[in-house]
Each structure stands twice: as C-alpha cells, then as structure tokens.
Coordinates of C-alpha atoms in Angstrom, one line a residue:
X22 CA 0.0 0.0 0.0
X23 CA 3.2 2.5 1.1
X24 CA 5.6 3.8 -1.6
X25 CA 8.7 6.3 -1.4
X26 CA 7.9 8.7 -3.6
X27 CA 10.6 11.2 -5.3
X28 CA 10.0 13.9 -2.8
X29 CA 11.0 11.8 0.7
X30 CA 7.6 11.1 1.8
X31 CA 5.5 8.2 2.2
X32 CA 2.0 7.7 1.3
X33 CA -1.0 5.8 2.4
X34 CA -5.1 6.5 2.3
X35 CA -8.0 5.7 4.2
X36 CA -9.5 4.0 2.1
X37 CA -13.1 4.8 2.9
X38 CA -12.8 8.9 2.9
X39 CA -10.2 8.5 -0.3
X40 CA -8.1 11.0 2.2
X41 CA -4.4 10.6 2.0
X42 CA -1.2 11.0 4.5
X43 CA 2.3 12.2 3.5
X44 CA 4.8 10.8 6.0
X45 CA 8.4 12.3 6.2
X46 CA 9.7 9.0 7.7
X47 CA 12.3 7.4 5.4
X48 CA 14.3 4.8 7.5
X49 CA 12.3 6.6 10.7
X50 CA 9.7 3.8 13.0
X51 CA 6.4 4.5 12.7
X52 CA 4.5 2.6 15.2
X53 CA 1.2 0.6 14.0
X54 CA -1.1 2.7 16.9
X55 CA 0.3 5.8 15.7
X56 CA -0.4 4.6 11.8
X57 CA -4.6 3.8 12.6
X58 CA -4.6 7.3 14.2
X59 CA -3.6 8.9 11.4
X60 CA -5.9 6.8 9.2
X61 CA -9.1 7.9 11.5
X62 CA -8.0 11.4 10.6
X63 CA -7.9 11.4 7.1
X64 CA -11.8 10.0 7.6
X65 CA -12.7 13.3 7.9
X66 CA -14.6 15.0 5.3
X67 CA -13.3 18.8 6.1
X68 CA -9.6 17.4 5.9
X69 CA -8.1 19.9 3.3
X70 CA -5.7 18.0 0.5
X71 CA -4.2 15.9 2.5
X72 CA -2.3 15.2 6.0
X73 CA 1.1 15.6 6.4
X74 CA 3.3 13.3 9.4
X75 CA 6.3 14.5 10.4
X76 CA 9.4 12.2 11.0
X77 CA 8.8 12.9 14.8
X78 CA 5.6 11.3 15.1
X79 CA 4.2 9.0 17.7
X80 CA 0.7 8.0 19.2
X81 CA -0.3 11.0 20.9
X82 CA -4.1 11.8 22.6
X83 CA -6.8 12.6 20.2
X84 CA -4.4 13.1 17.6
X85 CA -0.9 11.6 16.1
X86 CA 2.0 13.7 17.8
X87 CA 4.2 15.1 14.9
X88 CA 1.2 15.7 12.5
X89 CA -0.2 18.5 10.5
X90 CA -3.6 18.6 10.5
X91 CA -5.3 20.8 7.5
X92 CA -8.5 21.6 7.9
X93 CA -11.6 23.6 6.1
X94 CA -14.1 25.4 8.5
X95 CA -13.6 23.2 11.6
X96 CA -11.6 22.7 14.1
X97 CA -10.7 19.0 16.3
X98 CA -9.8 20.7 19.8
X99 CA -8.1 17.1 21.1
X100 CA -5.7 17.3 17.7
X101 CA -4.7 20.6 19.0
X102 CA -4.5 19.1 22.6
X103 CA -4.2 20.8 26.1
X104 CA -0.2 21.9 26.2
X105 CA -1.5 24.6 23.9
X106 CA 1.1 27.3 22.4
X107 CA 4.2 24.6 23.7
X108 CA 7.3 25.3 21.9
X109 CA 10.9 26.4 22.1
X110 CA 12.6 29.6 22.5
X111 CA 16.8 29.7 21.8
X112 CA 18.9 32.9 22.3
X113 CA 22.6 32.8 20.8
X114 CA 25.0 34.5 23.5
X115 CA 28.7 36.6 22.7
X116 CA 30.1 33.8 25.3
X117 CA 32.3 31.1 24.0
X118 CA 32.7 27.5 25.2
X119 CA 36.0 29.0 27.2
X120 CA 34.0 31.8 28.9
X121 CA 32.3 28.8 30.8
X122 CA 33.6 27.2 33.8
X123 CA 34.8 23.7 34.4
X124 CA 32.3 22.6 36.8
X125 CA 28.4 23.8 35.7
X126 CA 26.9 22.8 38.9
X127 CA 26.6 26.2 40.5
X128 CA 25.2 27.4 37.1
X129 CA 22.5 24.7 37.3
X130 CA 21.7 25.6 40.3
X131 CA 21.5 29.3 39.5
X132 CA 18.9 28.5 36.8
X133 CA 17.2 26.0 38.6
X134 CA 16.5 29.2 41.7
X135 CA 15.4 31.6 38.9
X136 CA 13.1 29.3 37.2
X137 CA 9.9 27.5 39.2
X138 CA 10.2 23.9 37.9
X139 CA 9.0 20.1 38.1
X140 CA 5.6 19.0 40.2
X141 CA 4.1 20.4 43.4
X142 CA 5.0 16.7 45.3
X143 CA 9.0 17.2 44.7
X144 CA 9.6 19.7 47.4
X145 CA 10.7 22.5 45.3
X146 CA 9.7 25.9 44.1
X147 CA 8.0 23.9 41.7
X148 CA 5.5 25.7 39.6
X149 CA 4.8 28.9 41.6
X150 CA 6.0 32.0 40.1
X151 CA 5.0 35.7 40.2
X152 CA 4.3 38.7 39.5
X153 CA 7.8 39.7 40.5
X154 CA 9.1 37.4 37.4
X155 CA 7.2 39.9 34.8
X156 CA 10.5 41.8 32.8
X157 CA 8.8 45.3 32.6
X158 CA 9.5 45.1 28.7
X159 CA 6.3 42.5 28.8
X160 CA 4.1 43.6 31.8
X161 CA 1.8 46.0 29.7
X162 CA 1.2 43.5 27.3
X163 CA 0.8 41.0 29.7
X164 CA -1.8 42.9 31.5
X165 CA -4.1 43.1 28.4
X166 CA -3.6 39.0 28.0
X167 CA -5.1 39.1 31.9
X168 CA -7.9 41.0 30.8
X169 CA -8.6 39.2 27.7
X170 CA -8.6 35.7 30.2
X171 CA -11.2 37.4 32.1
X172 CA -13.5 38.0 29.3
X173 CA -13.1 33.8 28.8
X174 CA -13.2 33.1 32.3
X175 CA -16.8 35.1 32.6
X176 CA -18.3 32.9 29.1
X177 CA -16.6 29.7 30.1
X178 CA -16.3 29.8 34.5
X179 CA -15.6 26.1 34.5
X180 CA -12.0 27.0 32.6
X181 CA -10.8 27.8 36.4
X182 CA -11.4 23.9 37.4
X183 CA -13.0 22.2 40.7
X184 CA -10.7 24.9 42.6
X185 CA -11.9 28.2 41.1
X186 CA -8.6 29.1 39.5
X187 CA -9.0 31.9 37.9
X188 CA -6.1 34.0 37.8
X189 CA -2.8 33.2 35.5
X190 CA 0.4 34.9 36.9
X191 CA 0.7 32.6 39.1
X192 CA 2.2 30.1 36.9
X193 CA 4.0 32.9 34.8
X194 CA 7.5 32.5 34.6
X195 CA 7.6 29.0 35.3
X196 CA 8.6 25.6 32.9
X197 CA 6.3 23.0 34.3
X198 CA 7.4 19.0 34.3
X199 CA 7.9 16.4 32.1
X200 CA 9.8 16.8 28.9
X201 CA 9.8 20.7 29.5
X202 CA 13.1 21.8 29.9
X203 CA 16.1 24.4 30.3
X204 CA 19.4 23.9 28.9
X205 CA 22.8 25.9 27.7
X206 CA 24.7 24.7 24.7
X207 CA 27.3 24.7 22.2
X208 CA 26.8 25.0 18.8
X209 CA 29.5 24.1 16.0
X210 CA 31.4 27.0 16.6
X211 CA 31.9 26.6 20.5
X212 CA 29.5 29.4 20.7
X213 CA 26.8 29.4 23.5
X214 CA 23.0 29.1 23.7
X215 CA 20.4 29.1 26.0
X216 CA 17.4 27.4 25.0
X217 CA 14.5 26.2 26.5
X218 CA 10.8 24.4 25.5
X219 CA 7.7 25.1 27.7
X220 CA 3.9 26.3 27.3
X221 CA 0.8 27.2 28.3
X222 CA 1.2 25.7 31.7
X223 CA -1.5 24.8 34.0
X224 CA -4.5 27.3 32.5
X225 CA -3.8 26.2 28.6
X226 CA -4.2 22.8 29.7
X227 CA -7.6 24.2 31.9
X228 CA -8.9 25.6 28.8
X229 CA -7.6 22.8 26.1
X230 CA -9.7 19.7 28.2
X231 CA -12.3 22.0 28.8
X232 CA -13.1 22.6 25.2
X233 CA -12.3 18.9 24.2
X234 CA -15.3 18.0 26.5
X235 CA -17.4 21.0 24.9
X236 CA -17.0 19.5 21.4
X237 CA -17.7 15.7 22.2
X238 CA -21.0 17.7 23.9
X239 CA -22.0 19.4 20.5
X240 CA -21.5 16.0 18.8
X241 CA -24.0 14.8 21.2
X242 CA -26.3 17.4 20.9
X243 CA -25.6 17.4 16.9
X244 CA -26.5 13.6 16.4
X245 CA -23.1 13.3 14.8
X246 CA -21.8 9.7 15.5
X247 CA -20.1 8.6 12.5
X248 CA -16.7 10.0 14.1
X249 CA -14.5 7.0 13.9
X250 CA -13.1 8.2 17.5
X251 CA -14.7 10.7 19.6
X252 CA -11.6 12.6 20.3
X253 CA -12.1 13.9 16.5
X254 CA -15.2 15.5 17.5
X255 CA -15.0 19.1 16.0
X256 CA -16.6 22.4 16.5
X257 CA -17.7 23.8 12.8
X258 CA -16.7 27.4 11.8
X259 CA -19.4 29.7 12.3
X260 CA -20.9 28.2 15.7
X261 CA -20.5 30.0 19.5
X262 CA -18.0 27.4 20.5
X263 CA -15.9 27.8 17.8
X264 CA -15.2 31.7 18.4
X265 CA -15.1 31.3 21.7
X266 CA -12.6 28.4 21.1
X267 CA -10.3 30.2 18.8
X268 CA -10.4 33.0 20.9
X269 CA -9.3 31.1 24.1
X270 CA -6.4 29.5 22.2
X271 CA -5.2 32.2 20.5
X272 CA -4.9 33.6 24.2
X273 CA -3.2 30.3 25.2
X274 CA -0.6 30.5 22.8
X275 CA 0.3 34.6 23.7
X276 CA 0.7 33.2 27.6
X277 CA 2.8 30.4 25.8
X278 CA 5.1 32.8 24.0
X279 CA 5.3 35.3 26.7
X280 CA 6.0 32.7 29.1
X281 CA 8.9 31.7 27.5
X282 CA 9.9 35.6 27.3
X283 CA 9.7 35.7 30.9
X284 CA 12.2 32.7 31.4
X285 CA 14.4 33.1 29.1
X286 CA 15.1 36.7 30.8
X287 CA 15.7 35.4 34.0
X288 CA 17.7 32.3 32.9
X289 CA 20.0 35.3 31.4
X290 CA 20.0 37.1 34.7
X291 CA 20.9 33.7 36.8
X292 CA 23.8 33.0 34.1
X293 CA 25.2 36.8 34.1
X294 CA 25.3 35.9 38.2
X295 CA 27.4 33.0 37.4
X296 CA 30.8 32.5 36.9
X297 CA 30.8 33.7 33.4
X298 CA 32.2 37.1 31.6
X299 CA 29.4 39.9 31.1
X300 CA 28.0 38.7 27.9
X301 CA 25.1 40.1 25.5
X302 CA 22.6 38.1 23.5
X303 CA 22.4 40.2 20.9
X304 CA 22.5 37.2 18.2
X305 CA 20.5 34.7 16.7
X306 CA 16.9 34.8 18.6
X307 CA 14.3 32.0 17.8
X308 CA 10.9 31.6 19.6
X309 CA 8.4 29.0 17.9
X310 CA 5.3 27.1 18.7
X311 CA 5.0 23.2 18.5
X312 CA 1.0 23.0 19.9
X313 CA -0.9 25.4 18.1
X314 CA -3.4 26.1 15.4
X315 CA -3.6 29.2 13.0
X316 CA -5.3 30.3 10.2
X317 CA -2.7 29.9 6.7
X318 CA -3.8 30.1 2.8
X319 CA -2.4 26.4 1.3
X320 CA -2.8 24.7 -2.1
X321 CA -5.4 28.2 -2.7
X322 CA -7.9 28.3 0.3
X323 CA -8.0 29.3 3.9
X324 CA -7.7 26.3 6.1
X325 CA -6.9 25.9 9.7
X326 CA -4.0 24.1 10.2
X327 CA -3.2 22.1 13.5
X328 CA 0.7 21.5 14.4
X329 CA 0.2 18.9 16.9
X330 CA 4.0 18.5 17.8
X331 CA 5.4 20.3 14.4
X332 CA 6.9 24.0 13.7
X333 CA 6.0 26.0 11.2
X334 CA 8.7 26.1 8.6
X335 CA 7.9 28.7 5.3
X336 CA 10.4 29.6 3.5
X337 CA 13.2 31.6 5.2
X338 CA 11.8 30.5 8.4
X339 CA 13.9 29.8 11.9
X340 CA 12.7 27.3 14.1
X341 CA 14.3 25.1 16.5
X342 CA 13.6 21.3 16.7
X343 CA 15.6 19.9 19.8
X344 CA 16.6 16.6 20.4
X345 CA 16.6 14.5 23.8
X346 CA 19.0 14.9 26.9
X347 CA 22.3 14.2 26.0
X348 CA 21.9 14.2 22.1
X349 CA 21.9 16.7 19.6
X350 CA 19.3 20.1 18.5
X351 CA 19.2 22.2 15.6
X352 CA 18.3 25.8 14.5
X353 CA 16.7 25.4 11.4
X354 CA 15.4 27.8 8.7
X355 CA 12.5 26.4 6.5
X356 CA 12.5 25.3 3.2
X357 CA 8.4 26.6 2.4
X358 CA 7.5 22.7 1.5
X359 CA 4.2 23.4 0.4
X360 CA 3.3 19.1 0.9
X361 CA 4.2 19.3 4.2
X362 CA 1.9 22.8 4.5
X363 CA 5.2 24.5 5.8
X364 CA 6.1 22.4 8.8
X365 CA 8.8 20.1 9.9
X366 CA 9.5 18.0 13.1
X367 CA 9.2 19.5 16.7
X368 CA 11.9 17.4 18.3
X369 CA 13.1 13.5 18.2
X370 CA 9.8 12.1 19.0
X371 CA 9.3 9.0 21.8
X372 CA 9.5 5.6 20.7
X373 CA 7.6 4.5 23.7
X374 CA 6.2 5.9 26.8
X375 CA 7.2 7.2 29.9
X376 CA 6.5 4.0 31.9
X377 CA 8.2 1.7 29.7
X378 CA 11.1 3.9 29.6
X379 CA 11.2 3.6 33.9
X380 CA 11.2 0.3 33.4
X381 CA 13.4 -0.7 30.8
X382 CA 16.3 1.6 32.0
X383 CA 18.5 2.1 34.9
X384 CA 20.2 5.0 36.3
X385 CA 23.5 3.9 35.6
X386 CA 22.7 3.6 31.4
X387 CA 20.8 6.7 31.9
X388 CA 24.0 8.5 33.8
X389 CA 26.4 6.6 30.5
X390 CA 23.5 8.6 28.0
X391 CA 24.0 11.8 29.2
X392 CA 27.9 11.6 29.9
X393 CA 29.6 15.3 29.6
X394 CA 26.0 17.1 31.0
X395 CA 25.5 18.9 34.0
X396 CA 21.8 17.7 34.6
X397 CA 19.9 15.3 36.9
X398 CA 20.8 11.7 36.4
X399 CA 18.3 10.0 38.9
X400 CA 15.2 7.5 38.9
X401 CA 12.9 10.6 38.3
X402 CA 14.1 11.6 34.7
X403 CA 14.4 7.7 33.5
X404 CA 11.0 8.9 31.6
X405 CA 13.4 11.5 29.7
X406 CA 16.5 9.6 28.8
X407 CA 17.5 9.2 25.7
X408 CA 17.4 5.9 24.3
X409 CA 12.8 6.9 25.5
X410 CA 13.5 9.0 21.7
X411 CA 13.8 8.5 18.2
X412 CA 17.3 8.8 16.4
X413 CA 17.7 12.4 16.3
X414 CA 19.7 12.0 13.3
X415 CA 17.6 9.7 11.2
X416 CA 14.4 12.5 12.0
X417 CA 16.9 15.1 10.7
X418 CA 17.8 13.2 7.5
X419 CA 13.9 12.3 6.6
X420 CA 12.9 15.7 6.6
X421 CA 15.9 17.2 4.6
X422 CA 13.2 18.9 2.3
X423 CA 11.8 20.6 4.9
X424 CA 14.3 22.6 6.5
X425 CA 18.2 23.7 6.2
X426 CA 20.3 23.0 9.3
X427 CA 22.2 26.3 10.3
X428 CA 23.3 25.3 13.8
X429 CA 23.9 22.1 15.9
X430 CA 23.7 22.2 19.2
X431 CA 25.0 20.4 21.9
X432 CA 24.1 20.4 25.4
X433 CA 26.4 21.3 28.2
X434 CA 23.9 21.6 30.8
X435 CA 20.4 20.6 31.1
X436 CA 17.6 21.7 33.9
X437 CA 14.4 19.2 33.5
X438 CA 11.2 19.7 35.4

C-alpha cells in the first residue's frame, strides 16, 4: 500500500474517505497505533488536500503527535491538545565554550533558583512563580492578555477547574514537568546558547480539556456519530463554540510565548550571576510554537491548520527542533515545503512511553547517556533519557526537504522539570 515517492515522503489512504497521508519518515519507526490514528483522521470529510506526518511522530491523545492537520471550517480541539502554544525559544550568546567554567553545577543551580520547575509533590519551588518574574518590557502587554482571560473566564467559569482558579500569573514564569526543559549549549562553533521548551502551563491545559469536552457535547447534541473516534469531534466554523474556542487559544498560545519571554530573561540574569564574563545576546533569537493552530492560505484556500508537535517552517523561516537529553538540537530555517503545509518535526519524538522507559532503563545507562552534561541523572528523569527517543539523526535526514540545518547544538547543561 506504502511507496517512497521522489520527494522523501511516504504515502498511504483511508480507504473509505479517499483521504491521503504524507509521511516524512524514510528509515524513521512508525509505530502501527500511531499509523490507525492517522488513518481515522484522514476519515474526515473537512480534511483539506491531504495530512502531512512528520518524521517525529508518535501516538499521541486525540491526535498523532508530529502531524499537520489541514482543515476547512472546523476545528478538532483534542488534535490541537491541552499543552497549547508549547514550543521552544533559543537565544545565541557573545560567550564562547572558554568563557564557561569547568564545573556547571553552580550554574545549574543558579537557573534552577530563577526558574519554578517540576511538580508540586518534589519539594521544590516547583511551579509557583509571580508577579515579581514579569520583565517590565512585557508587563503591559501581559496585563491586556489578563484582561482578555477574564473575558473567557466570565463565558466559560468552568475553565478555572474544581478549585476556582482563575487568575494566570501565578504560573507565569515557570517551565512546568515532564519533557519541559532548560538547557545551555554549544553549537558548532563553540558558541553558547540558552534554549528552552515550555507552554501554556497549567491554565492552557484548563482551557484545552475544557473545550475537548465542549466539542464531544456538541457532537451529542448534533446527532453526529459517524466519528470514527470521539476525540475527532469538531466544533464547525461559524458556531459559539468555535469563536469562543479560537479566541481562548489564541490567548493560550500569547501566555505560551510570553512565558517563555519571561524565562528566558531570568535564565539570562541567573547566568550573568554566574561565573561567566558579562556577555550580551544580541544574536540569533528564535521563539516557535509546536501545539498550536492558525489560520494559513495552502494549495489556494483558507484552512486551519493544527501542528500537533510540528513547527512551522515557510520559507526563510527559523525554528528550532531539539533533540533528547544528551543528544543533539538544531536551528533550522525552512524550506516553504508546500506538501508538508510548511512544517517540519518539533523534536526527536518518543519511541515509547514514559513508563516503559522507567522500566526498561537504569540510572547507571541513563548517567552513561548523558555523559559530559550537567543535569539530573536520577530515577525521576528515566522517563526522559535518551534511548525513550527516536534517532535524532535519522528524523533530521527524513525531513531534509523541509528545513536547512544552520546550527547544531549540543548540550552542556540541562535543567528538566
């Protein structure tokens, strides 16, 4: 049924919508759960030309992880998911691999005091941050993203959850858990980086399971049960839900962006604390999404197009796609692949999940894996070691029509939530 074609993707249909997929992953694993995702996608009669699967890709809730999801006047809220606006933000520094010191601990730590990080049950800072965190360069715009929450909040109360939650700085400024991340690196020059991925936090997740629910209601309501899995349930352009839905994102995806703003600012403060020259960072500055939808013009119409866990890559495009602890990342510009609606992979992409991972590896392989990195090597970041990803290299080499490698990265030091 597969073929190569000329142009490094794969192809395959569901058979019953005539739909079809273009995969980017020559000599990459796709796994069979992952495959009959994608397939209940492309079942969809609003799917516009085509969907596109990034190299990356992996079974993922509602929708594939590493897929591009084109569609015409409807929206699938659980494709989009609930880390909404998640991506990556790099900054390239004046220091050099000698301006650092010998031993990054202290540095680690430095970060790891400036930054709220990991889960409420650790005994840390963990994900309380503050007002105190808002750079002044951002706090007028961040006050009209508080007033634009409110005006959700008041349409949509239950967004706050069982607790009442309703206010947002208090997770401002903070990375979260899980594959989130903080981390300074060299690129191929010896030159250093600070990069680091993180989101919407605990209020984009609020607002992304809050809608998902919303839209398996208005299938209800709708009589619509030919979905071949409810987490495709959509919310049609035109309808309350979906303005109010789009708006709610879009809002999502500012607190994701400024959020990352707000880090990255105070990662630079902990570092210029450090025992490091003064430094500026006055070069290369990328800050992408990976979880978002927007509204793009492809193949001649206006179609919403989902990047569950892709970036978008038009032509002349930066973006950063990162690989696991202890591997490589890469700044990228894009290619403007119009097949692949201007997109490429997010990262390396997990070839199985976080409990396997804790069970199949130890902390001694997992200390070997990330040899040369100042991070944590202990039972709580099994989930994130290395060999729980693809082969960074083999996701770069499917998608070398996608995007042109202008730095590789390695990490030097690595904070984890």
């Amino acid at each position: 049924m597969s073929k190569l074609t000329k142009t490094n993707f794969t192809v395959f249909q569901n058979k019953e919508s005539g739909n079809i997929i273009k995969a980017w992953i020559n000599d990459v694993p796709l796994e069979q759960q992952a495959k009959q995702q994608l397939i209940n996608v492309a079942a969809l009669p609003f799917i516009h030309k085509h969907v596109a699967v990034m190299p990356d890709c992996h079974w993922g809730m509602g929708a594939t992880v590493g897929s591009v999801i084109p569609t015409l006047r409807a929206i699938i809220p659980a494709a989009v998911g609930v880390d909404l606006g998640c991506g990556m933000m790099a900054v390239k520094t004046s220091l050099t691999a000698n301006d650092l010191p010998d031993n990054l601990k202290a540095m680690r730590s430095a970060i790891e005091r400036a930054v709220p990080h990991g889960r409420s049950d650790n005994g840390g800072r963990n994900d309380r941050g503050s007002w105190g965190n808002v750079p002044r360069g951002v706090a007028a715009e961040w006050q009209h993203i508080e007033d634009a929450y409110k005006l959700i909040h008041e349409k949509h109360p239950k967004i706050a959850g069982r607790k009442g939650k309703g206010k947002t700085a208090e997770q401002l400024g903070t990375l979260g858990s899980g594959n989130h991340f903080i981390e300074v690196c060299l690129d191929q020059n010896n030159d250093v980086w600070i990069m680091l991925h993180s989101g919407s936090r605990g209020v984009g997740n609020r607002i992304g399971s809050y809608f998902i629910q919303l839209a398996k209601k208005d299938m209800e309501k709708w009589f619509i049960n030919w979905l071949p899995d409810k987490d495709l349930s959509y919310f049609p352009e035109g309808t309350d839900n979906f303005a109010d839905y789009t708006f709610a994102v879009k809002w999502a995806q500012d607190f994701a962006r400024i959020n990352r703003e707000i880090m990255m600012e105070n990662v630079i403060a902990a570092i210029l604390q450090s025992d490091v020259p003064g430094f500026s960072t006055d070069g290369q500055v990328v800050n992408c999404h990976h979880n978002y939808v927007s509204l793009e013009n492809h193949f001649g119409e206006n179609v919403w197009v989902t990047r569950k866990g892709a970036v978008s890559a038009k032509q002349g495009e930066w973006g950063i796609i990162p690989g696991s602890m202890g591997a490589k990342s890469f700044i990228v510009v894009g290619k403007g692949n119009r097949d692949s609606f201007h997109s490429c992979s997010h990262g390396a992409g997990r070839v199985m999940s976080r409990t396997e991972a804790k069970k199949r590896f130890t902390v001694d392989q997992h200390k070997k894996a990330t040899e040369g990195v100042e991070c944590r090597k202990d039972a709580g970041v099994i989930d994130e070691t290395p060999k729980a990803y693809k082969d960074i290299e083999k996701v770069m080499k499917a998608q070398r029509d996608l995007v042109d490698i202008r730095f590789t990265l390695k990490q030097v030091l690595c904070v984890k939530g």
